[in-house]
CSV table of C-alpha atoms in Angstrom, one decimal:
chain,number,residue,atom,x,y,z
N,1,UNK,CA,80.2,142.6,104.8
N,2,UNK,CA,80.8,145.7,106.9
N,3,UNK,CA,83.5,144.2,108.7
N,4,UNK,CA,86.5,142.3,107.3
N,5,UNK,CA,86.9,139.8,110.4
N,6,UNK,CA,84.3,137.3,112.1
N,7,UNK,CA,83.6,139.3,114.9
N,8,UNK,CA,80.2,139.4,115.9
N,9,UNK,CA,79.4,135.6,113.6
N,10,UNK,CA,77.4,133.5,114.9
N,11,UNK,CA,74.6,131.1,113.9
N,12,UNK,CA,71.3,131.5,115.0
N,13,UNK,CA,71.0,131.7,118.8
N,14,UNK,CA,67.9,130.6,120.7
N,15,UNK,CA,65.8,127.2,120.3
N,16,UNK,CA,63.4,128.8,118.6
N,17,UNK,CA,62.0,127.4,114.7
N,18,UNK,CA,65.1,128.8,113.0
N,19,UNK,CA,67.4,128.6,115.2
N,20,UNK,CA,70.8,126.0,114.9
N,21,UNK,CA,70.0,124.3,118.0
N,22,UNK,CA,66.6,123.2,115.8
N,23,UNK,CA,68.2,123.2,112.6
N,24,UNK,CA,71.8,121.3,112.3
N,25,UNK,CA,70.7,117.4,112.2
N,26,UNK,CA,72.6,117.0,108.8
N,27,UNK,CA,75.8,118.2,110.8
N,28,UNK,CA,75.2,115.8,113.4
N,29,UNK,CA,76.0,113.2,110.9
N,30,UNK,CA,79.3,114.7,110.3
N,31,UNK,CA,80.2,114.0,113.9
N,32,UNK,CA,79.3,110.2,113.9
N,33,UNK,CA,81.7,110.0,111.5
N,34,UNK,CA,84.3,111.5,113.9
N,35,UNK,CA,82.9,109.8,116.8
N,36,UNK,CA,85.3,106.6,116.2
N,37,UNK,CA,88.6,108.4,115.2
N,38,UNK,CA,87.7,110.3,118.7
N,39,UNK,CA,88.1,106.7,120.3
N,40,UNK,CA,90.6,105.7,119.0
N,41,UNK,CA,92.5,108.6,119.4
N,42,UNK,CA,91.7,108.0,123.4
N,43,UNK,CA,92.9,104.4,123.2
N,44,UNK,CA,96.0,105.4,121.4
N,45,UNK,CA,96.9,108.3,124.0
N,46,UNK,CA,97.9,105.9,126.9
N,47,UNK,CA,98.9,102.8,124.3
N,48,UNK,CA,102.0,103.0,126.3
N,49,UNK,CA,101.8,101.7,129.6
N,50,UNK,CA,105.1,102.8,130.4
N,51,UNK,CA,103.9,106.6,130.1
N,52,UNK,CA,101.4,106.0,133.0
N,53,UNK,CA,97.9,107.5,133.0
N,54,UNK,CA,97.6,111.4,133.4
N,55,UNK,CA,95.9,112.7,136.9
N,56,UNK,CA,94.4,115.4,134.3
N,57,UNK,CA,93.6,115.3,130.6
N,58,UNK,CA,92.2,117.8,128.0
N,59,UNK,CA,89.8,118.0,125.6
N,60,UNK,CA,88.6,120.8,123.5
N,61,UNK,CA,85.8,121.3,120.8
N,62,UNK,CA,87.1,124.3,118.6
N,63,UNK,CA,84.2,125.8,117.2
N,64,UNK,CA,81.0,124.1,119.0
N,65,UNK,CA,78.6,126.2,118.5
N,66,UNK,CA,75.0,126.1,120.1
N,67,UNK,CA,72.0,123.1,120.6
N,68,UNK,CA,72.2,119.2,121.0
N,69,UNK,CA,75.4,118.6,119.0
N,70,UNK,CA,77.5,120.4,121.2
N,71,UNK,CA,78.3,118.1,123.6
N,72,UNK,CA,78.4,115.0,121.5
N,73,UNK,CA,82.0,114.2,121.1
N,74,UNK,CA,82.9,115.5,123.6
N,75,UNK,CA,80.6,113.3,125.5
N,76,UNK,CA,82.2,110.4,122.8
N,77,UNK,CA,85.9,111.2,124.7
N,78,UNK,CA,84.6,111.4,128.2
N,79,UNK,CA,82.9,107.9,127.7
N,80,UNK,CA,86.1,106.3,126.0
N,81,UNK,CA,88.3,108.0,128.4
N,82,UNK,CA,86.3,106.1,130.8
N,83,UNK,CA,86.2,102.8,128.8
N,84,UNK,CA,89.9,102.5,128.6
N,85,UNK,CA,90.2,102.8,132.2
N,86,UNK,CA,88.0,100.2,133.2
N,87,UNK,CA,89.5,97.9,130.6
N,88,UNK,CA,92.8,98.4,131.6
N,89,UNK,CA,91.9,98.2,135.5
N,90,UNK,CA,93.6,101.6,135.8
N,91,UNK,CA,90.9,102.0,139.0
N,92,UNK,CA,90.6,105.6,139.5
N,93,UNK,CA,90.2,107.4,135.7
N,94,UNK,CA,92.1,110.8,135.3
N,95,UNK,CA,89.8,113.9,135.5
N,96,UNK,CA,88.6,115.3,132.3
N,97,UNK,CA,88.9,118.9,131.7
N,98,UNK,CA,86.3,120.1,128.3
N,99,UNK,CA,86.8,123.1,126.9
N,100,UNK,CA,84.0,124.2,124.9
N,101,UNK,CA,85.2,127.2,122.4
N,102,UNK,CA,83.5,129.7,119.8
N,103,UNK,CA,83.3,133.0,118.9
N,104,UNK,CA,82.3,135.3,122.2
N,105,UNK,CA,79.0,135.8,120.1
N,106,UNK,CA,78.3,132.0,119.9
N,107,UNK,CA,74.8,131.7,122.2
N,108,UNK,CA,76.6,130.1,125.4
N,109,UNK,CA,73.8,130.6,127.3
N,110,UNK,CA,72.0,127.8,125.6
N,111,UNK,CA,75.1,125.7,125.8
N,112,UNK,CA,75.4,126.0,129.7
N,113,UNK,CA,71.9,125.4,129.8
N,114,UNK,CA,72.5,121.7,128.7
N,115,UNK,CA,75.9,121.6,130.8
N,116,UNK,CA,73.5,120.2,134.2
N,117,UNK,CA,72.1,117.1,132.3
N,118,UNK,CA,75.4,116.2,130.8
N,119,UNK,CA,77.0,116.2,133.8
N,120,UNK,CA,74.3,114.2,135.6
N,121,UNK,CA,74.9,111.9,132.8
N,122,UNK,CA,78.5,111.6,132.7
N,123,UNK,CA,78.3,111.0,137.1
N,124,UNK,CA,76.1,108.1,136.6
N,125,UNK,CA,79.2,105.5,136.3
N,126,UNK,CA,80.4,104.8,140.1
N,127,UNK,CA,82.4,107.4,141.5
N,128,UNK,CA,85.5,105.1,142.3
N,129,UNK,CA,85.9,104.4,139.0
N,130,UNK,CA,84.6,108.0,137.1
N,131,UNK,CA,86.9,111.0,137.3
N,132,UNK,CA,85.3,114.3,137.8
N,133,UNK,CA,84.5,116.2,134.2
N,134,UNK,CA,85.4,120.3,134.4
N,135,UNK,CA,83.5,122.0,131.5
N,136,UNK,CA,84.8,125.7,130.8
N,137,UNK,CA,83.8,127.9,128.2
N,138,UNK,CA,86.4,129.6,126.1
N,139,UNK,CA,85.5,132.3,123.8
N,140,UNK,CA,88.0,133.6,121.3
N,141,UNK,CA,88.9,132.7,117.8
N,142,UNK,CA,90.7,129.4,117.2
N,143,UNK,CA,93.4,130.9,114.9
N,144,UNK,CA,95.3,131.9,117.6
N,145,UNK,CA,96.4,130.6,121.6
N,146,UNK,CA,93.5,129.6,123.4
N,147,UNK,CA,94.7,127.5,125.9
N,148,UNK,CA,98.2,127.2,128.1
N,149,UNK,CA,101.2,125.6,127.0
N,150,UNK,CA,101.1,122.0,127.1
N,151,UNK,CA,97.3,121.5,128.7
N,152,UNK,CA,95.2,119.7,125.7
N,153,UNK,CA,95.5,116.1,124.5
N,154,UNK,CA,92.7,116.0,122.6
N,155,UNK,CA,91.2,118.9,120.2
N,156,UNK,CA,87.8,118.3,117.8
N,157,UNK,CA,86.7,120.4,115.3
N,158,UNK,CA,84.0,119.6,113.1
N,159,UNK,CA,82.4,121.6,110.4
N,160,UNK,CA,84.3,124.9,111.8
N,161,UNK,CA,87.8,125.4,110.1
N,162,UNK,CA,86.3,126.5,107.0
N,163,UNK,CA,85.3,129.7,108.3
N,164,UNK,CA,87.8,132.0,107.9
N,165,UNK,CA,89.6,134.8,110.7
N,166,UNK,CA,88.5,137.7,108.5
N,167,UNK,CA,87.2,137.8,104.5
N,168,UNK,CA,90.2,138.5,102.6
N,169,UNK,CA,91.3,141.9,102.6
N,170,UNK,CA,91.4,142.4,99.1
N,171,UNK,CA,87.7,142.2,99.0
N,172,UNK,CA,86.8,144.3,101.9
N,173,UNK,CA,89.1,147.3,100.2
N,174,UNK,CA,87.5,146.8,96.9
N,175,UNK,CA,90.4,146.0,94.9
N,176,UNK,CA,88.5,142.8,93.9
N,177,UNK,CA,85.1,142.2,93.2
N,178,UNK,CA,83.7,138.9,93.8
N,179,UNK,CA,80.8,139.2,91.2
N,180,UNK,CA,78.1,136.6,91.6
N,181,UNK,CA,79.8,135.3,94.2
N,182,UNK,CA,79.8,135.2,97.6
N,183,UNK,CA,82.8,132.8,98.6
N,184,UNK,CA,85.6,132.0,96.4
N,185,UNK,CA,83.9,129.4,93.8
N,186,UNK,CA,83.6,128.0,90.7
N,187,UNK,CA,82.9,131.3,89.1
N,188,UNK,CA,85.0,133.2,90.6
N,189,UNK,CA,87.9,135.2,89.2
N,190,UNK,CA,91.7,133.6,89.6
N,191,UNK,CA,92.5,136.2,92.0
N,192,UNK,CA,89.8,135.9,94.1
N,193,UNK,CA,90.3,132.3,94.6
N,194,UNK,CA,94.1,133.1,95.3
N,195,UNK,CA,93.3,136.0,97.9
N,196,UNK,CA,90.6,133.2,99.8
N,197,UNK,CA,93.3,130.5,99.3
N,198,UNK,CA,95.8,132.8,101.0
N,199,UNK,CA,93.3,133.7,103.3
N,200,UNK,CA,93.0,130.1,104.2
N,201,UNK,CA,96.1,129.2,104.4
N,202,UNK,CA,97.2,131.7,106.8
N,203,UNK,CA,94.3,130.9,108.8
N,204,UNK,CA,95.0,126.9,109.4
N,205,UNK,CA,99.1,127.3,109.6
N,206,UNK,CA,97.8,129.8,112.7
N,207,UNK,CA,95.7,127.5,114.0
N,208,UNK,CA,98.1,124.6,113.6
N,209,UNK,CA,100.9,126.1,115.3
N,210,UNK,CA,98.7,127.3,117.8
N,211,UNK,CA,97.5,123.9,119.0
N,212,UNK,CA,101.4,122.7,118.7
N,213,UNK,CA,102.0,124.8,121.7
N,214,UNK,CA,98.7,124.1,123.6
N,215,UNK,CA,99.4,120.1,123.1
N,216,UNK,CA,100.8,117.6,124.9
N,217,UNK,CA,103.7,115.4,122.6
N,218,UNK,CA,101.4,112.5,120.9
N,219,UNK,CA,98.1,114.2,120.9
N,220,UNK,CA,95.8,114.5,118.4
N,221,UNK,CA,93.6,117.3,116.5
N,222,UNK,CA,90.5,115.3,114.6
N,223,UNK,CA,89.5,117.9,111.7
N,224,UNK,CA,86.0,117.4,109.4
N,225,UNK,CA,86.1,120.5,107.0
N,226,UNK,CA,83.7,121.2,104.0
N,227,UNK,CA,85.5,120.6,100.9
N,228,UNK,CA,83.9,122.7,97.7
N,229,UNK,CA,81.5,121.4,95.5
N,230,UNK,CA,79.6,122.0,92.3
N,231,UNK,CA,76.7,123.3,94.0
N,232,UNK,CA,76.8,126.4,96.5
N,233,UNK,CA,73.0,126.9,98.1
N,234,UNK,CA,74.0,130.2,99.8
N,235,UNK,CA,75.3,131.7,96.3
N,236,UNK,CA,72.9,130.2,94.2
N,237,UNK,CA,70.1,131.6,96.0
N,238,UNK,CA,71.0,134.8,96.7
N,239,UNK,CA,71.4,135.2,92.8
N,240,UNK,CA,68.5,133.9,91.9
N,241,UNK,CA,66.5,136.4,94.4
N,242,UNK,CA,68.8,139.4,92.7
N,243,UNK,CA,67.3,138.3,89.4
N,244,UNK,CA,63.7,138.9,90.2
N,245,UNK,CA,64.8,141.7,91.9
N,246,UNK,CA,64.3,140.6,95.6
N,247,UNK,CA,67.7,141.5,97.1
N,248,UNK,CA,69.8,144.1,95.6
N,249,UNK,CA,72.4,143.2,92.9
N,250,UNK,CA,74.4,145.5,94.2
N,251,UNK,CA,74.7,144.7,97.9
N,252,UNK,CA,75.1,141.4,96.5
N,253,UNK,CA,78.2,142.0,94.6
N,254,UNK,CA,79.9,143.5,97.9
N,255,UNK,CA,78.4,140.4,100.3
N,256,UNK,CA,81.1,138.3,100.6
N,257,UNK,CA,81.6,135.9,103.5
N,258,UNK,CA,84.6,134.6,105.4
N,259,UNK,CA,84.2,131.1,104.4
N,260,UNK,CA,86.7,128.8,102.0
N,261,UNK,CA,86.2,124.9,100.9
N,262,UNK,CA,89.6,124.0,100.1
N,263,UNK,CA,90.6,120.9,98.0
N,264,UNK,CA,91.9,118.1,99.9
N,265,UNK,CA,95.7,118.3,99.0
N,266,UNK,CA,95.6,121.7,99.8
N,267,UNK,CA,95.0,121.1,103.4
N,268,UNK,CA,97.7,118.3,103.5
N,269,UNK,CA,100.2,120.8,101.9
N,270,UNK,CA,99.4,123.0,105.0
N,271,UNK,CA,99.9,120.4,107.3
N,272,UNK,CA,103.2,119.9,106.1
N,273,UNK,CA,104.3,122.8,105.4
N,274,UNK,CA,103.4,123.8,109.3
N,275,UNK,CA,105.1,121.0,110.5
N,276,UNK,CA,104.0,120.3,113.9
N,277,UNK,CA,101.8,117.0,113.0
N,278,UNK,CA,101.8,113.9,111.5
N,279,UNK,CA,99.2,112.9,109.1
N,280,UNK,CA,98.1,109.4,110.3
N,281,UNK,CA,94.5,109.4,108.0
N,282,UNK,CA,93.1,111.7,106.2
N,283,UNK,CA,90.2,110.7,103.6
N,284,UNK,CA,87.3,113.0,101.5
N,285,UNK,CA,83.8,112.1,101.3
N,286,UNK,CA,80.4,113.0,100.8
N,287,UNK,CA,77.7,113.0,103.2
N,288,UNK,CA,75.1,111.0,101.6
N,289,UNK,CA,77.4,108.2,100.0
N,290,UNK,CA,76.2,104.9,101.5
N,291,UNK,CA,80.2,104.0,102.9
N,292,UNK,CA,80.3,108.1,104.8
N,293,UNK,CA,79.7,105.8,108.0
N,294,UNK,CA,81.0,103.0,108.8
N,295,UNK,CA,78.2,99.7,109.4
N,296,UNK,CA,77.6,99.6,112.6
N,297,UNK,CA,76.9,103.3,113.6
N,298,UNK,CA,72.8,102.7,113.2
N,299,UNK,CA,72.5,106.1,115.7
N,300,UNK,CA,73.6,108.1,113.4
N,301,UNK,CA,70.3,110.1,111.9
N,302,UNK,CA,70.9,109.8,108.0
N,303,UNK,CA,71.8,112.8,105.3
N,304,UNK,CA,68.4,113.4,104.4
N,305,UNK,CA,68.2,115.1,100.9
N,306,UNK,CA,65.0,116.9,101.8
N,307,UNK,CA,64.9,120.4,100.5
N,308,UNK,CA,62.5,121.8,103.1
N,309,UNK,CA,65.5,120.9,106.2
N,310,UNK,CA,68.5,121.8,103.8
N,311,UNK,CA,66.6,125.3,103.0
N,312,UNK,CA,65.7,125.5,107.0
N,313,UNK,CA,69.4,124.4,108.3
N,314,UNK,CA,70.9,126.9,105.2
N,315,UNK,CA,69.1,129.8,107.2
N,316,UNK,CA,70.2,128.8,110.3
N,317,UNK,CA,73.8,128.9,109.5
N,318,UNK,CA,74.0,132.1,107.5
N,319,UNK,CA,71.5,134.5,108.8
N,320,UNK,CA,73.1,136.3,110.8
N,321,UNK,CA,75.2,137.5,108.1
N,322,UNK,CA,72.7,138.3,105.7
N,323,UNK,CA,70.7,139.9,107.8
N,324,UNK,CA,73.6,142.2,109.1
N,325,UNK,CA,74.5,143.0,105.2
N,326,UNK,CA,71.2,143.5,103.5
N,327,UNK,CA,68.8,144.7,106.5
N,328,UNK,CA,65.7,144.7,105.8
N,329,UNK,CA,66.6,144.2,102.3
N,330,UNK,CA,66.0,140.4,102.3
N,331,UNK,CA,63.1,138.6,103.4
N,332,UNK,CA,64.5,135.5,105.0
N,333,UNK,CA,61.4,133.3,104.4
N,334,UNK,CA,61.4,133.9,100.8
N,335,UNK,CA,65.4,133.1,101.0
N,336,UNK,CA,63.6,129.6,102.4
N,337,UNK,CA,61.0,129.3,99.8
N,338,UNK,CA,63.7,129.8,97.3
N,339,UNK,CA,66.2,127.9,98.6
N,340,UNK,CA,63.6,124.8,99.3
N,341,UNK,CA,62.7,125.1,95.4
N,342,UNK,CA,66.2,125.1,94.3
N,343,UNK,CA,66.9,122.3,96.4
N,344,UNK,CA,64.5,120.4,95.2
N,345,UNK,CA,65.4,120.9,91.5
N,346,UNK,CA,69.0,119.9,92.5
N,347,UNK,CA,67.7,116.9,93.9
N,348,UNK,CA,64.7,115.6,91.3
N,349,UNK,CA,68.2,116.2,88.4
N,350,UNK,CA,70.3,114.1,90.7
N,351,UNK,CA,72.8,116.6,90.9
N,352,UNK,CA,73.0,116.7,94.8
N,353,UNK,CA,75.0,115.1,96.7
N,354,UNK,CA,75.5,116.3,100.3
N,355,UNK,CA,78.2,117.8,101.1
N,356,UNK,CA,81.7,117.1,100.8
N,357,UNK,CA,83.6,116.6,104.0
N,358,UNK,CA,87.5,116.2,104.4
N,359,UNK,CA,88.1,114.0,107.2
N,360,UNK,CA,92.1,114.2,109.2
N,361,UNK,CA,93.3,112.8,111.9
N,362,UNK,CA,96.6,114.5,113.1
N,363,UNK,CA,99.0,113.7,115.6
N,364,UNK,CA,101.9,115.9,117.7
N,365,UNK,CA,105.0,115.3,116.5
């Protein structure tokens, strides 16, 4: 990458064919499986009656990105928020205040474009009973303050802490080379996976402490993070077009991208290490196992293993970065055509199996 940090990252912006707001139904997935620890969390806030019920609450989605899943959990809190006043006849609920944050290049147009409907949704409950909901944007990176002290009670993020603040410095210098790599994986040399491990782990304790300060006592952070796997599409692709001499092998060998899977007890060591929160669940699953939801959630649309949407949703997601390494050196609709074949080898071997997702609910200490 020419840069080191995330600056300038995004996924692809716009509604159009390739775009994330047309391509990220497997993701969606990922949030029905947060969508009940986000209620729960909501019931559990005000479990003491004694505390009273806020005039004002906070909720913030930490990497939301752009199209229809943007609003969806946070649409999940707004609705239980309004739930658990009704059923503890609290009469007037507490106003919401939504923070929606991602990198300043993140395509917020297209997110405030969708704000109108979601608050002519969220205003159709009768206005003695419904709150007012305040949406703000708030771009910045989440590995650092975001927000005042004390002013969240609920922060989301799903499918976002994996990305890294920067790739690790050792790579951008060229003190290590990452060869047929383009993340820290399977492949990859010791020291590579310790300088994207390091990477990581300075990234979350940052971000942990962080949302320590910006949280009320007894909030919670809900985390789903990719976890690594056998199988890296991104990686696997890209070599395979360096082989028939589609991309250049040697641009390859410096592409490397600010993204790390960790293992699950390496997040929990983290956690604990940071200090701030309790670890009330925490589990690891994949995406197309038949228990990743639980059995009542029929809305949620299901992990299809269909290489021609995996290949379309892999574009959609990394792009922007290939497109800003290799120019006009890659042709991203033969990086779909080869990424929908190998795909589709993966899955006629049985080899493929989602994605892995680490699942942790956390709560202020």
């Amino acid at each position: 990458m020419a840069s080191s940090t995330t600056h300038g990252f995004h996924m692809n912006g716009g509604e159009g064919d390739t775009s994330y707001a047309r391509n990220s139904t497997p993701q969606r997935r990922v949030q029905h499986k947060l969508a009940p620890l986000v209620e729960a969390a909501v019931a559990d806030l005000w479990s003491d009656a004694a505390n009273g019920v806020p005039t004002s609450i906070g909720v913030a989605d930490l990497g939301c990105s752009s199209g229809p899943n943007t609003l969806f959990l946070v649409s999940v809190a707004v609705d239980a928020v309004r739930r658990w006043c009704a059923d503890a006849g609290a009469g007037r609920c507490p106003e919401v205040r939504v923070y929606l944050n991602d990198l300043p290049d993140n395509d917020f147009n297209t997110v405030f474009r969708q704000l109108p409907a979601f608050q002519q949704q969220r205003g159709q409950l009768e206005a003695a009973v419904a709150g007012d909901v305040f949406v703000f944007g708030a771009p910045g990176s989440f590995v650092g303050r975001l927000f005042p002290a004390g002013s969240l009670h609920l922060v989301i993020s799903s499918l976002s802490l994996h990305w890294l603040s920067q790739v690790p410095p050792e790579l951008t210098t060229g003190e290590l080379v990452n060869k047929g790599n383009i993340c820290a994986g399977q492949t990859s040399s010791p020291s590579v996976n310790d300088a994207y491990s390091r990477q990581f782990s300075r990234d979350v304790t940052l971000f942990l402490s962080s949302r320590a300060v910006e949280m009320v006592a007894g909030g919670w952070v809900l985390i789903a993070l990719m976890g690594r796997t056998a199988n890296e599409p991104p990686n696997d692709v890209l070599n395979d077009m360096a082989a028939r001499g589609l991309v250049d092998a040697a641009k390859l060998d410096s592409y490397n991208i600010p993204v790390y899977k960790p293992r699950a007890e390496e997040m929990r060591e983290i956690v604990d290490a940071e200090g701030s929160f309790e670890v009330v669940g925490m589990e690891s699953c994949e995406t197309t196992a038949a228990d990743f939801l639980g059995p009542n959630d029929d809305a949620a649309p299901p992990f299809k293993c269909d290489p021609a949407v995996l290949a379309r949703t892999t574009r959609a997601v990394h792009e922007p970065t290939m497109a800003r390494h290799f120019g006009a050196g890659i042709d991203m609709d033969e990086f779909v055509r080869t990424a929908e074949a190998h795909f589709d080898r993966l899955i006629r071997a049985g080899s493929y199996r989602g994605w892995l997702i680490h699942v942790l609910s956390l709560r202020r200490k």
